[in-house]
GROMACS .gro file of C-alpha atoms in nm:
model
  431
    1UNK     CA    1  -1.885  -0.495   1.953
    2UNK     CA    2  -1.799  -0.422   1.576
    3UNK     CA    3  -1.647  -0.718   1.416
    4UNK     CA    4  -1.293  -0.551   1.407
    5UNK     CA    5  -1.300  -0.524   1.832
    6UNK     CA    6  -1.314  -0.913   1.809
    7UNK     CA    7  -1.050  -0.962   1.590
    8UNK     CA    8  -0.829  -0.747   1.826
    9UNK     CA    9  -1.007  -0.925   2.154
   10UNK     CA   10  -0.827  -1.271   2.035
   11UNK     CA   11  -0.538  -1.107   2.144
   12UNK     CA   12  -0.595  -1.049   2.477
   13UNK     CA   13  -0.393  -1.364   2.632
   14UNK     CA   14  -0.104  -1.189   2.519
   15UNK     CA   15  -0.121  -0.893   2.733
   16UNK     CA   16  -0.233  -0.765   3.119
   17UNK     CA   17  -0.515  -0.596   3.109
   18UNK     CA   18  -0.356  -0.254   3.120
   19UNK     CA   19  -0.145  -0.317   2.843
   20UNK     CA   20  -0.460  -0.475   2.615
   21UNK     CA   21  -0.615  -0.126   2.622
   22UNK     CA   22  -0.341   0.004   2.537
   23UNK     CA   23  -0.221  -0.206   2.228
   24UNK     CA   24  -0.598  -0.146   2.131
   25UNK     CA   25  -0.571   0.227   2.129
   26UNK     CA   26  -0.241   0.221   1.981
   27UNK     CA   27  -0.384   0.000   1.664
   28UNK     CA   28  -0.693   0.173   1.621
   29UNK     CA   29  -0.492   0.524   1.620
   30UNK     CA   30  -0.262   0.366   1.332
   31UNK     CA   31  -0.565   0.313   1.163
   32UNK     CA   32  -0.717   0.648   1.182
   33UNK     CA   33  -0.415   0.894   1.232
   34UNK     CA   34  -0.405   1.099   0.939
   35UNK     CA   35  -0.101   1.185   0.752
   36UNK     CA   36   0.277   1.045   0.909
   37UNK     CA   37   0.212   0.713   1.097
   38UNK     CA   38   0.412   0.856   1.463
   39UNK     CA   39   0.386   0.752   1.811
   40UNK     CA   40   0.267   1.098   1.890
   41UNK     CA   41   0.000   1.092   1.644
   42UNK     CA   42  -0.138   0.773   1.683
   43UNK     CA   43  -0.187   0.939   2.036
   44UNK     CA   44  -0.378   1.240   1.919
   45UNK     CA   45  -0.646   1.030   1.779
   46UNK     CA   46  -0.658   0.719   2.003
   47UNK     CA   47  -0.667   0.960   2.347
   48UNK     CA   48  -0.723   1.293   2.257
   49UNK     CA   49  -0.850   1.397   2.621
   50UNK     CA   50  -0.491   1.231   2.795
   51UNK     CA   51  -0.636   0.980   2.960
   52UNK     CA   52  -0.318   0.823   2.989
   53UNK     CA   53   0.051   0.973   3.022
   54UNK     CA   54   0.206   1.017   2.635
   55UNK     CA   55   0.498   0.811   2.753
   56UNK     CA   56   0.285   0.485   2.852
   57UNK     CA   57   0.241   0.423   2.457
   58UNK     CA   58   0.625   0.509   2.390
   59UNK     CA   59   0.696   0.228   2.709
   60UNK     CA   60   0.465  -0.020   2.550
   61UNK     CA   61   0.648  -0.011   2.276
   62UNK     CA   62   0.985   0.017   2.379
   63UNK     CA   63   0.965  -0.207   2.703
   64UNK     CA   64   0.616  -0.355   2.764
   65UNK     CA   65   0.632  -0.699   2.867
   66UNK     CA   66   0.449  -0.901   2.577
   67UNK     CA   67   0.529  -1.101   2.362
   68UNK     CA   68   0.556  -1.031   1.979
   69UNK     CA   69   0.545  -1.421   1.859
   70UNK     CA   70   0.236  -1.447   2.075
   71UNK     CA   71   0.068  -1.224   1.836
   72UNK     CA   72   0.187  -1.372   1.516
   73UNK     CA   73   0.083  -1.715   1.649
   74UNK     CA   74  -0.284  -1.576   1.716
   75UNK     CA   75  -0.310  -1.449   1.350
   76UNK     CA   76  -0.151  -1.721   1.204
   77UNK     CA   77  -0.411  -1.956   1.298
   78UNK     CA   78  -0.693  -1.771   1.225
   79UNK     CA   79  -0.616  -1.638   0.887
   80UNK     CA   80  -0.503  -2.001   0.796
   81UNK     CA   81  -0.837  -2.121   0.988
   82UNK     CA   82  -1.088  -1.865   0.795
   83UNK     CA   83  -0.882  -1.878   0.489
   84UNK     CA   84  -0.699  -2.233   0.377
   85UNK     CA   85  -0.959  -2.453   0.402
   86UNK     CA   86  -0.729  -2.751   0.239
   87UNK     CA   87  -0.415  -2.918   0.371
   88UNK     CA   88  -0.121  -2.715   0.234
   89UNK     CA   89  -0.096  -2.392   0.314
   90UNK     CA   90   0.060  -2.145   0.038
   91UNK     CA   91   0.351  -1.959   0.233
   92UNK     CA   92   0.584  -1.692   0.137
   93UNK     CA   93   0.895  -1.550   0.253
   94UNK     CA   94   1.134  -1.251   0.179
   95UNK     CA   95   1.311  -1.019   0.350
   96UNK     CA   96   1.247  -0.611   0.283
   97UNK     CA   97   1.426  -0.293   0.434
   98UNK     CA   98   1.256  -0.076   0.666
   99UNK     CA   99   1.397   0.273   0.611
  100UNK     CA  100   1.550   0.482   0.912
  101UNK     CA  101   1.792   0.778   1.001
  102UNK     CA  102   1.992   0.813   1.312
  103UNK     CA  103   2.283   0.676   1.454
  104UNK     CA  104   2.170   0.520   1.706
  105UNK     CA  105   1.821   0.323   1.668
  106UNK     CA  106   1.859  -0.009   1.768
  107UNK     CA  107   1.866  -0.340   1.547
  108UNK     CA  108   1.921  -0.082   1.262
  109UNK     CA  109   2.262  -0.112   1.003
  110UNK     CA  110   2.296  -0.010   0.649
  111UNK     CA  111   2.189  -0.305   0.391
  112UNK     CA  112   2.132  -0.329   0.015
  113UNK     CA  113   1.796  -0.128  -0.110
  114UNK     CA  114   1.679  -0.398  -0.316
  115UNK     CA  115   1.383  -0.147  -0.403
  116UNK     CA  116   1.661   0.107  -0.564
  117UNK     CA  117   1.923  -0.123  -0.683
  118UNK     CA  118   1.938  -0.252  -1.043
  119UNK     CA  119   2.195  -0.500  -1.197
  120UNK     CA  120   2.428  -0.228  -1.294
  121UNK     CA  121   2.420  -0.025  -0.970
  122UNK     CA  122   2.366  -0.131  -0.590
  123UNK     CA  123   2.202   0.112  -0.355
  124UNK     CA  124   2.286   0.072   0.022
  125UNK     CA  125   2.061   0.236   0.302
  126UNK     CA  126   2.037   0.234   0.699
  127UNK     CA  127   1.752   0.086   0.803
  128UNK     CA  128   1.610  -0.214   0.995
  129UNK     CA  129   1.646  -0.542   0.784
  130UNK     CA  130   1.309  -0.780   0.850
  131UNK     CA  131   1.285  -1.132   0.720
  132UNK     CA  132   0.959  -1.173   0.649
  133UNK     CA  133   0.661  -1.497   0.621
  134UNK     CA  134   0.354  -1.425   0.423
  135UNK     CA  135   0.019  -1.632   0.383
  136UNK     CA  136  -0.098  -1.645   0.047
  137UNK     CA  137  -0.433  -1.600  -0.004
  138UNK     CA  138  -0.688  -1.657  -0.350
  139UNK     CA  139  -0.944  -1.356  -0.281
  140UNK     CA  140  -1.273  -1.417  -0.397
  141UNK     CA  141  -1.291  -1.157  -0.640
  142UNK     CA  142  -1.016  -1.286  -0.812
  143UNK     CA  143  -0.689  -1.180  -0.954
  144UNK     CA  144  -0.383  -1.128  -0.788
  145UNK     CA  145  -0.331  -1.343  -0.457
  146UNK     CA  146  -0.261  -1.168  -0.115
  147UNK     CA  147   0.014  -1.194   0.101
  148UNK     CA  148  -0.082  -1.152   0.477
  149UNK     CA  149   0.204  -1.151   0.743
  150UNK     CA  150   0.190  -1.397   0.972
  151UNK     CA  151   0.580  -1.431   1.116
  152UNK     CA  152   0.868  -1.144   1.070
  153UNK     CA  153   1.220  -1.132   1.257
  154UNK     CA  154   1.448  -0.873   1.245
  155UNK     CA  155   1.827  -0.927   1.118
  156UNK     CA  156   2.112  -0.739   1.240
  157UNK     CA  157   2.406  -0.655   1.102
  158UNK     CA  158   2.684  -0.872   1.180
  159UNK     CA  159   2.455  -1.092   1.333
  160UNK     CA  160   2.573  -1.473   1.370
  161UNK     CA  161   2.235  -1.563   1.284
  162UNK     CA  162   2.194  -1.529   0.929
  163UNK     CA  163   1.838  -1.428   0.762
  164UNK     CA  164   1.832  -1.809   0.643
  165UNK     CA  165   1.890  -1.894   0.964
  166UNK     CA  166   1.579  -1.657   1.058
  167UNK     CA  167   1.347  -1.797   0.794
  168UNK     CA  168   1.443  -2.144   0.878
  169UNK     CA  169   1.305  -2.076   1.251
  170UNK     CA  170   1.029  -1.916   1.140
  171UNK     CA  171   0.934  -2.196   0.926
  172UNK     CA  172   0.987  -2.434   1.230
  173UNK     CA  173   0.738  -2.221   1.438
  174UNK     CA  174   0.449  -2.219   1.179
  175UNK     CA  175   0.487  -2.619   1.178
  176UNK     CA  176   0.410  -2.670   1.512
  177UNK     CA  177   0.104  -2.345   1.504
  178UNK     CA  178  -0.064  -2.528   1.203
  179UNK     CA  179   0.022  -2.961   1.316
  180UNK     CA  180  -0.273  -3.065   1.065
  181UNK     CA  181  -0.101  -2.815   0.743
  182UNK     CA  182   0.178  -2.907   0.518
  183UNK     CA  183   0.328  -2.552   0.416
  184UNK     CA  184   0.459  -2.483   0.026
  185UNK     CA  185   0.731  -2.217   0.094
  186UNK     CA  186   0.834  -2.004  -0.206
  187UNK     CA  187   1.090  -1.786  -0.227
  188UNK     CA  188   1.354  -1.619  -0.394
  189UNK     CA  189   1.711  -1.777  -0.471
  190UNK     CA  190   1.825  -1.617  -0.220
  191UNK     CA  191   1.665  -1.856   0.059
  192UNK     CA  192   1.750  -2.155  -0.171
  193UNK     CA  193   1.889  -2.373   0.097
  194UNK     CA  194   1.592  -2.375   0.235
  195UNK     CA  195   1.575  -2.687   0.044
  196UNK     CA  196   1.809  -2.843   0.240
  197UNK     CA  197   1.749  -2.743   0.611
  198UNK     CA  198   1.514  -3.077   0.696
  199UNK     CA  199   1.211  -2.862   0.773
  200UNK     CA  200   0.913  -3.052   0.903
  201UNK     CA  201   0.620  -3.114   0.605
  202UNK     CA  202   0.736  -2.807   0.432
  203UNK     CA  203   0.760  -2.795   0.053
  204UNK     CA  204   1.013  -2.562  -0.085
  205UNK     CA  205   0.999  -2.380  -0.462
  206UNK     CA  206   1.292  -2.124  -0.545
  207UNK     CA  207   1.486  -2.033  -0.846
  208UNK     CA  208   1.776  -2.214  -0.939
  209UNK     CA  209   2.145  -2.035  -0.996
  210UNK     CA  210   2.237  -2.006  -1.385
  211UNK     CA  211   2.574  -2.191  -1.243
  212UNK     CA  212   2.456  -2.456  -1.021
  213UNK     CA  213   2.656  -2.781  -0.994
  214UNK     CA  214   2.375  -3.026  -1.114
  215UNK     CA  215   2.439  -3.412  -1.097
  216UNK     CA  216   2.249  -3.710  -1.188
  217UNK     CA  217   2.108  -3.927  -0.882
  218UNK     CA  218   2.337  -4.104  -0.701
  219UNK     CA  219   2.419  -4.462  -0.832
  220UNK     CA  220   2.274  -4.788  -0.601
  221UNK     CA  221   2.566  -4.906  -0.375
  222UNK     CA  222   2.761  -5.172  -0.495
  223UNK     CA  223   2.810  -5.391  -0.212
  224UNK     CA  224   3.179  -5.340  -0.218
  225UNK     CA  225   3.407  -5.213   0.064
  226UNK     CA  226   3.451  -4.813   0.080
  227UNK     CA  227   3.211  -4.527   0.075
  228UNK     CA  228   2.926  -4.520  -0.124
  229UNK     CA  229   2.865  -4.235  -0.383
  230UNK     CA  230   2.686  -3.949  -0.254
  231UNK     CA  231   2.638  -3.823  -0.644
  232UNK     CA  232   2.607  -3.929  -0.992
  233UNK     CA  233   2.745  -3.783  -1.306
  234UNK     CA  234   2.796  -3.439  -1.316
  235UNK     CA  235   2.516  -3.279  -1.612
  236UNK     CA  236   2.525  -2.930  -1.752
  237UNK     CA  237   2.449  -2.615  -1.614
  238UNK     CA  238   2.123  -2.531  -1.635
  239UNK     CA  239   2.148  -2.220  -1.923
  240UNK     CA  240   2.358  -2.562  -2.119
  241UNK     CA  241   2.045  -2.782  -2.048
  242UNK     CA  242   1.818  -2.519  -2.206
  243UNK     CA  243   2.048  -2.484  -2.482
  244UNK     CA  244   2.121  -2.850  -2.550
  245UNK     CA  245   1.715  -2.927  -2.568
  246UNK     CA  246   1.538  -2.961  -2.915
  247UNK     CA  247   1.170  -2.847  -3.008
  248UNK     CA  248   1.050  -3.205  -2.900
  249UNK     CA  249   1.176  -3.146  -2.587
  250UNK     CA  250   0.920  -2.854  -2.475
  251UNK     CA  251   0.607  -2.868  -2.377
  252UNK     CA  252   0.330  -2.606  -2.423
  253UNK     CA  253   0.156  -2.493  -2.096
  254UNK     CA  254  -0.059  -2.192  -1.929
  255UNK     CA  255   0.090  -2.033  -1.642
  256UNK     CA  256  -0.169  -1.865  -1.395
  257UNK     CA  257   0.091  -1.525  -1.330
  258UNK     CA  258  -0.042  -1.337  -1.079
  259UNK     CA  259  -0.420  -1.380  -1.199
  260UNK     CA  260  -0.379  -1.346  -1.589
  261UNK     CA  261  -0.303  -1.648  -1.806
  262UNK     CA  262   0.079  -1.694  -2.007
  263UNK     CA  263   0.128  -1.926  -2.297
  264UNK     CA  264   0.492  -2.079  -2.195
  265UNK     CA  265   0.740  -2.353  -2.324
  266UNK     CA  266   0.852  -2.550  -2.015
  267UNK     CA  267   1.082  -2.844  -1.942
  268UNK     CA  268   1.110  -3.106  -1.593
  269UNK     CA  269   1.424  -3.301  -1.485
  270UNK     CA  270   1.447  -3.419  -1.139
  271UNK     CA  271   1.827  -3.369  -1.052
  272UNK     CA  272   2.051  -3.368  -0.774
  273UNK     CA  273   2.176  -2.992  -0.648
  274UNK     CA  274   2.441  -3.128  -0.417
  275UNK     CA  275   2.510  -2.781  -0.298
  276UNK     CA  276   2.159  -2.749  -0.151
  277UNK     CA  277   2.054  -3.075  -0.111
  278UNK     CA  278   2.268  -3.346  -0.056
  279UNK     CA  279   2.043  -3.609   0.022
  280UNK     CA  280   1.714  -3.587  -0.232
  281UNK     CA  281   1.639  -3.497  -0.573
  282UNK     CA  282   1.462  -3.167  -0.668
  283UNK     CA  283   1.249  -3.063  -0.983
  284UNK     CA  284   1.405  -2.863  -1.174
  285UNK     CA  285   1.194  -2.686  -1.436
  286UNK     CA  286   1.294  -2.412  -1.784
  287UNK     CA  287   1.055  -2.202  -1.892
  288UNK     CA  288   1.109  -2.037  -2.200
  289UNK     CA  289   0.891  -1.774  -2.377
  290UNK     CA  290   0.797  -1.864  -2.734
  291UNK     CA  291   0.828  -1.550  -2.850
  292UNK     CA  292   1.211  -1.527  -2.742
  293UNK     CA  293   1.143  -1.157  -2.548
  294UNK     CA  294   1.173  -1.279  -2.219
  295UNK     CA  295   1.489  -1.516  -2.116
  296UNK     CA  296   1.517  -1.843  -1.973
  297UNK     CA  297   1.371  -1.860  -1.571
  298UNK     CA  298   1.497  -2.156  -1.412
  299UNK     CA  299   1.347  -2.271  -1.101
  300UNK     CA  300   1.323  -2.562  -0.866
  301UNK     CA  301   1.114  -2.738  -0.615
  302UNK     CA  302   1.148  -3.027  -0.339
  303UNK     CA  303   0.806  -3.147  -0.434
  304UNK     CA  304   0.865  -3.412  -0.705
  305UNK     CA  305   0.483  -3.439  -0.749
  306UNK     CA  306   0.418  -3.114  -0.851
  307UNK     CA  307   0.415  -3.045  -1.241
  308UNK     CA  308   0.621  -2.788  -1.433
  309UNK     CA  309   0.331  -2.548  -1.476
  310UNK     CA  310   0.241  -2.574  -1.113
  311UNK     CA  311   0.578  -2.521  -0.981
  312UNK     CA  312   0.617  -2.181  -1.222
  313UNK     CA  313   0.284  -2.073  -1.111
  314UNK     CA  314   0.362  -2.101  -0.749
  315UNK     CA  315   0.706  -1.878  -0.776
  316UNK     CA  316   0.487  -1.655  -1.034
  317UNK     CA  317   0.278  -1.570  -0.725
  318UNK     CA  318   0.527  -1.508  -0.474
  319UNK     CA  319   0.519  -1.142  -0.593
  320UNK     CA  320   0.210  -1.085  -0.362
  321UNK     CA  321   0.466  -1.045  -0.064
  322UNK     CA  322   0.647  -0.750  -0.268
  323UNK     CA  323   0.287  -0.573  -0.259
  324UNK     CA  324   0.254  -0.644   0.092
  325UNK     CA  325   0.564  -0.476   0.132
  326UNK     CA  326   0.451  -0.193  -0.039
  327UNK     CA  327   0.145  -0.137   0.097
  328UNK     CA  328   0.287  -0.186   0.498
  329UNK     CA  329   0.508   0.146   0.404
  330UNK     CA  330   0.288   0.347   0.225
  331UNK     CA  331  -0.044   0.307   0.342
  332UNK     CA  332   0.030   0.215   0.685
  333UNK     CA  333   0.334   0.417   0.765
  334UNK     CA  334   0.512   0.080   0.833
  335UNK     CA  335   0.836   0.295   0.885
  336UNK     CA  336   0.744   0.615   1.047
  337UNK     CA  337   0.698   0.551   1.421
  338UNK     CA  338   0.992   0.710   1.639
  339UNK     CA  339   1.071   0.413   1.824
  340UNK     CA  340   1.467   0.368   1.854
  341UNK     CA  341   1.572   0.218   2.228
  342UNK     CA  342   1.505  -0.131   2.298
  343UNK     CA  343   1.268  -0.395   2.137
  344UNK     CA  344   1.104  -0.044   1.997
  345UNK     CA  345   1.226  -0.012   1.613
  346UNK     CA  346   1.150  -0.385   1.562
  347UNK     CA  347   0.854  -0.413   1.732
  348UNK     CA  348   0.692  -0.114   1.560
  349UNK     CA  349   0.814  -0.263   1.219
  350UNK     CA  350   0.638  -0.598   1.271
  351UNK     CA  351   0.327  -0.474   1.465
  352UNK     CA  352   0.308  -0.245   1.089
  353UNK     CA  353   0.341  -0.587   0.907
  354UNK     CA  354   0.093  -0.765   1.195
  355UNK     CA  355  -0.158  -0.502   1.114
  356UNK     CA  356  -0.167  -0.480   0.749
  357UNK     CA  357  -0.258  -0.878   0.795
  358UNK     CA  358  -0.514  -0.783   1.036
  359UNK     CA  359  -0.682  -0.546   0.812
  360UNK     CA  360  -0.696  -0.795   0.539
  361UNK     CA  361  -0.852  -1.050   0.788
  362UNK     CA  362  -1.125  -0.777   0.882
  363UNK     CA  363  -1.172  -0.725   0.513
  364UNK     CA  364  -1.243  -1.062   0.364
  365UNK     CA  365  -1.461  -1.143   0.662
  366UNK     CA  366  -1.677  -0.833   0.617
  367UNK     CA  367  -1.659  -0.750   0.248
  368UNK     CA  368  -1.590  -1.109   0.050
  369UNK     CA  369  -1.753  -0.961  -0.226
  370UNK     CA  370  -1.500  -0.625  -0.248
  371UNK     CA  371  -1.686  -0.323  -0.401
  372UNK     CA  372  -1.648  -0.085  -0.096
  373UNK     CA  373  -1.385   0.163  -0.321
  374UNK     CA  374  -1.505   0.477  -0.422
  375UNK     CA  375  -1.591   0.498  -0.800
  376UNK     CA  376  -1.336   0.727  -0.954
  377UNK     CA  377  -1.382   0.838  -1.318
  378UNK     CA  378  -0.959   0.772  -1.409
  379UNK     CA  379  -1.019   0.428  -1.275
  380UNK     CA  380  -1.315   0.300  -1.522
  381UNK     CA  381  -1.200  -0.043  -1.530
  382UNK     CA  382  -1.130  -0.155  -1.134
  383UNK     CA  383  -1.251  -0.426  -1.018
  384UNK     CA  384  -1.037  -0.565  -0.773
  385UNK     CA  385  -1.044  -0.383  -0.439
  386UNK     CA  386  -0.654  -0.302  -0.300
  387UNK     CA  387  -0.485  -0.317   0.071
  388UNK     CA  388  -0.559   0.106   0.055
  389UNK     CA  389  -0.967   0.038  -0.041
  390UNK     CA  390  -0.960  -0.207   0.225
  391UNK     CA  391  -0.794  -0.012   0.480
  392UNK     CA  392  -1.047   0.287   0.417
  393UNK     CA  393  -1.313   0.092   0.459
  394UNK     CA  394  -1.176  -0.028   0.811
  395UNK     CA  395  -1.115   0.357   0.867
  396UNK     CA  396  -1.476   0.477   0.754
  397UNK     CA  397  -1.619   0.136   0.970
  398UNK     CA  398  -1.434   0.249   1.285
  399UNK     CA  399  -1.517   0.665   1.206
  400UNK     CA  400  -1.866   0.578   1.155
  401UNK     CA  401  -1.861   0.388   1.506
  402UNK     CA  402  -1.654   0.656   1.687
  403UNK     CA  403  -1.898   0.964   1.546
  404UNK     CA  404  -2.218   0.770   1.609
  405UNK     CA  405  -2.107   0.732   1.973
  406UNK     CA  406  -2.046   1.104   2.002
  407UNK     CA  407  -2.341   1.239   1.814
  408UNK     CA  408  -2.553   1.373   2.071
  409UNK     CA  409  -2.851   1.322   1.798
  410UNK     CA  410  -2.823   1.083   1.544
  411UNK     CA  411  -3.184   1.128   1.371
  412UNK     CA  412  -3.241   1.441   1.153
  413UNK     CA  413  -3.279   1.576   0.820
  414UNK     CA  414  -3.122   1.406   0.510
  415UNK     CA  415  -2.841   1.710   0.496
  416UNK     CA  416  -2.682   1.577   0.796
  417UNK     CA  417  -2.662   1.227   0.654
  418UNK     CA  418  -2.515   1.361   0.327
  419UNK     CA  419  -2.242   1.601   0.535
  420UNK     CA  420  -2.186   1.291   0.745
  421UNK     CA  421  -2.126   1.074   0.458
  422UNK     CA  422  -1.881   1.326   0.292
  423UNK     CA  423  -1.709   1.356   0.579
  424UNK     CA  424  -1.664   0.962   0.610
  425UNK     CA  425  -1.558   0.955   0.307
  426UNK     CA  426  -1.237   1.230   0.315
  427UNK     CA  427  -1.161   1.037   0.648
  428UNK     CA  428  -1.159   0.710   0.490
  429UNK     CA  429  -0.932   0.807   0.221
  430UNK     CA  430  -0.734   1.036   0.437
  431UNK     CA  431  -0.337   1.030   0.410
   0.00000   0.00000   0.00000
């Protein structure tokens, strides 16, 4: 049993047995299928001899009676368990467009492309809409944290539930998977009232509007009749805080941004954002560059232990989710299977999202030390393997495993060993 088979074998409460080998076929053709990520083509190389009817795959997507949370839950506790040794548990959460044409694939409506927008001009596309929760994870090479998937819900269009709404549940269901973890939630300022929404041992670091409503705590009560302040004094916004402050103000700091080291001017004030949170005070924190090229990033966070530098580091590294959404559509085809009836389109969108986490779990566990990447002479100066190396070296572990078991005679000359590992090696990398 290869140590990827009993990754996918902690699954198997989820299913009936018919439907296991199935959902193992199906993921271990997503892995190998060459070119466009399809149904039909995961097919060709998970059964190539038909031992099953094309539609059972289509079915098992579309209809099959599992249960998508089961799965998240499963890899949820064992990437936490294998990678987050201490108490908190680094969490991340955005929501990213899954591309699609048709008229008529379900869960799908036309959304901003945040990938294609700029300030000036907003770009609108059909496609499915996922909210999405991300484990952060320090690799042991270094550098740039990952972001593995471990919860994603899809949100429709004029849906009544709203992607906060989505996150918020999400959030609620990875407190009760990990009772012993206290999760530190970052996010964009979009998910901001996050802050507010009461969520068990949960931590939450955003940035702050450039016109939020700040006020001072609220006073002690007075002991006369009436109801008590909910607020203090109103105080600037926070681009007039930044502006009001003088040099003595600042303090110099090192920000860990995505593995490399910043020299940044930063400033703490614990202050009540009554449009968030109406109830406790949050830490809000400037960071200015010295050398005036960048402008003022104002975030926040509910912990009121954490310091300034912390608190910028941890929304510095929230862009590891971006690259997880990246790499989910480009190296594993997160948006090219033909699903459209049913739970199909958003089932195929988060079992793309379940198995780039899955890959990365297989990776670390086998490879902690990276180096698997083929040396290329334009890339002198790698170091760090990415989600492609380690997907190739899933595909060449699982080629290796499938042409060994149909190699009539696996001892011979050292020719055959170098054709065999040429050939691993364009199958590995194939696309």
């Amino acid at each position: 049993m290869t140590a990827f088979t009993a990754l996918l074998d902690r699954t198997g409460t989820v299913f009936r047995t018919p439907s296991f080998a199935i959902f193992n076929d199906l993921l271990s053709g997503w892995i190998l299928a060459p070119g466009r990520r399809t149904i039909t083509a995961m097919i060709a190389v998970a059964d190539p001899t038909n031992r099953r009817a094309h539609d059972a795959y289509h079915r098992f997507v579309r209809d099959g009676r599992w249960s998508m949370p089961g799965l998240w839950q499963i890899l949820a506790v064992h990437a936490v368990g294998a990678f987050c040794p201490t108490e908190v548990v680094s969490i991340d959460l955005d929501d990213t467009l899954f591309h699609k044409t048709g008229r008529q694939i379900e869960g799908a409506g036309v959304f901003r492309d945040a990938v294609r927008s700029t300030a000036r001009r907003v770009v609108y596309a059909t496609g499915l809409n996922m909210v999405v929760v991300t484990l952060r994870v320090s690799a042991p090479w270094g550098g740039m944290p990952i972001g593995l998937p471990i919860n994603a819900r899809l949100h429709r269009k004029h849906d009544p539930i709203t992607t906060v709404a989505h996150a918020t549940a999400m959030l609620c269901q990875l407190a009760d998977w990990l009772p012993d973890k206290t999760l530190q939630v970052c996010a964009d300022g979009a998910y901001a009232s996050l802050a507010g929404a009461d969520l068990p041992r949960t931590d939450v670091t955003s940035r702050m509007r450039r016109d939020a409503a700040l006020f001072e705590a609220a006073p002690p009560r007075t002991g006369k009749r009436g109801r008590p302040r909910l607020r203090g004094a109103r105080l600037p916004t926070p681009p007039e805080l930044a502006a009001a402050l003088h040099d003595k103000d600042w303090k110099t700091v090192t920000l860990d941004v995505r593995g490399t080291t910043h020299t940044r001017l930063v400033y703490r004030r614990d202050v009540l954002w009554f449009g968030v949170c109406r109830t406790a005070l949050v830490r809000l924190v400037i960071v200015r560059d010295p050398g005036g090229i960048e402008p003022d990033d104002f975030f926040f966070s509910t912990d009121l232990t954490a310091t300034p530098a912390a608190i910028a580091s941890r929304y510095a590294g929230r862009w590891s989710i971006e690259v997880t959404f990246r790499d989910t559509k480009q190296d594993l085809g997160g948006e090219n299977p033909q699903s459209w009836k049913g739970q199909g389109p958003e089932r195929a969108a988060c079992l793309a999202l379940w198995l780039h986490g899955l890959t990365w779990c297989w990776y670390l566990d086998q490879h902690p030390r990276g180096g698997t990447w083929i040396v290329r002479p334009w890339y002198p100066r790698k170091t760090t393997p990415s989600f492609l190396d380690a997907l190739a070296a899933l595909r060449r572990s699982l080629w290796q495993q499938r042409i060994t078991e149909l190699s009539a005679d696996t001892t011979g000359p050292n020719d055959k060993t170098v054709i065999t590992e040429a050939l691993l090696d364009a199958l590995a990398y194939a696309a």
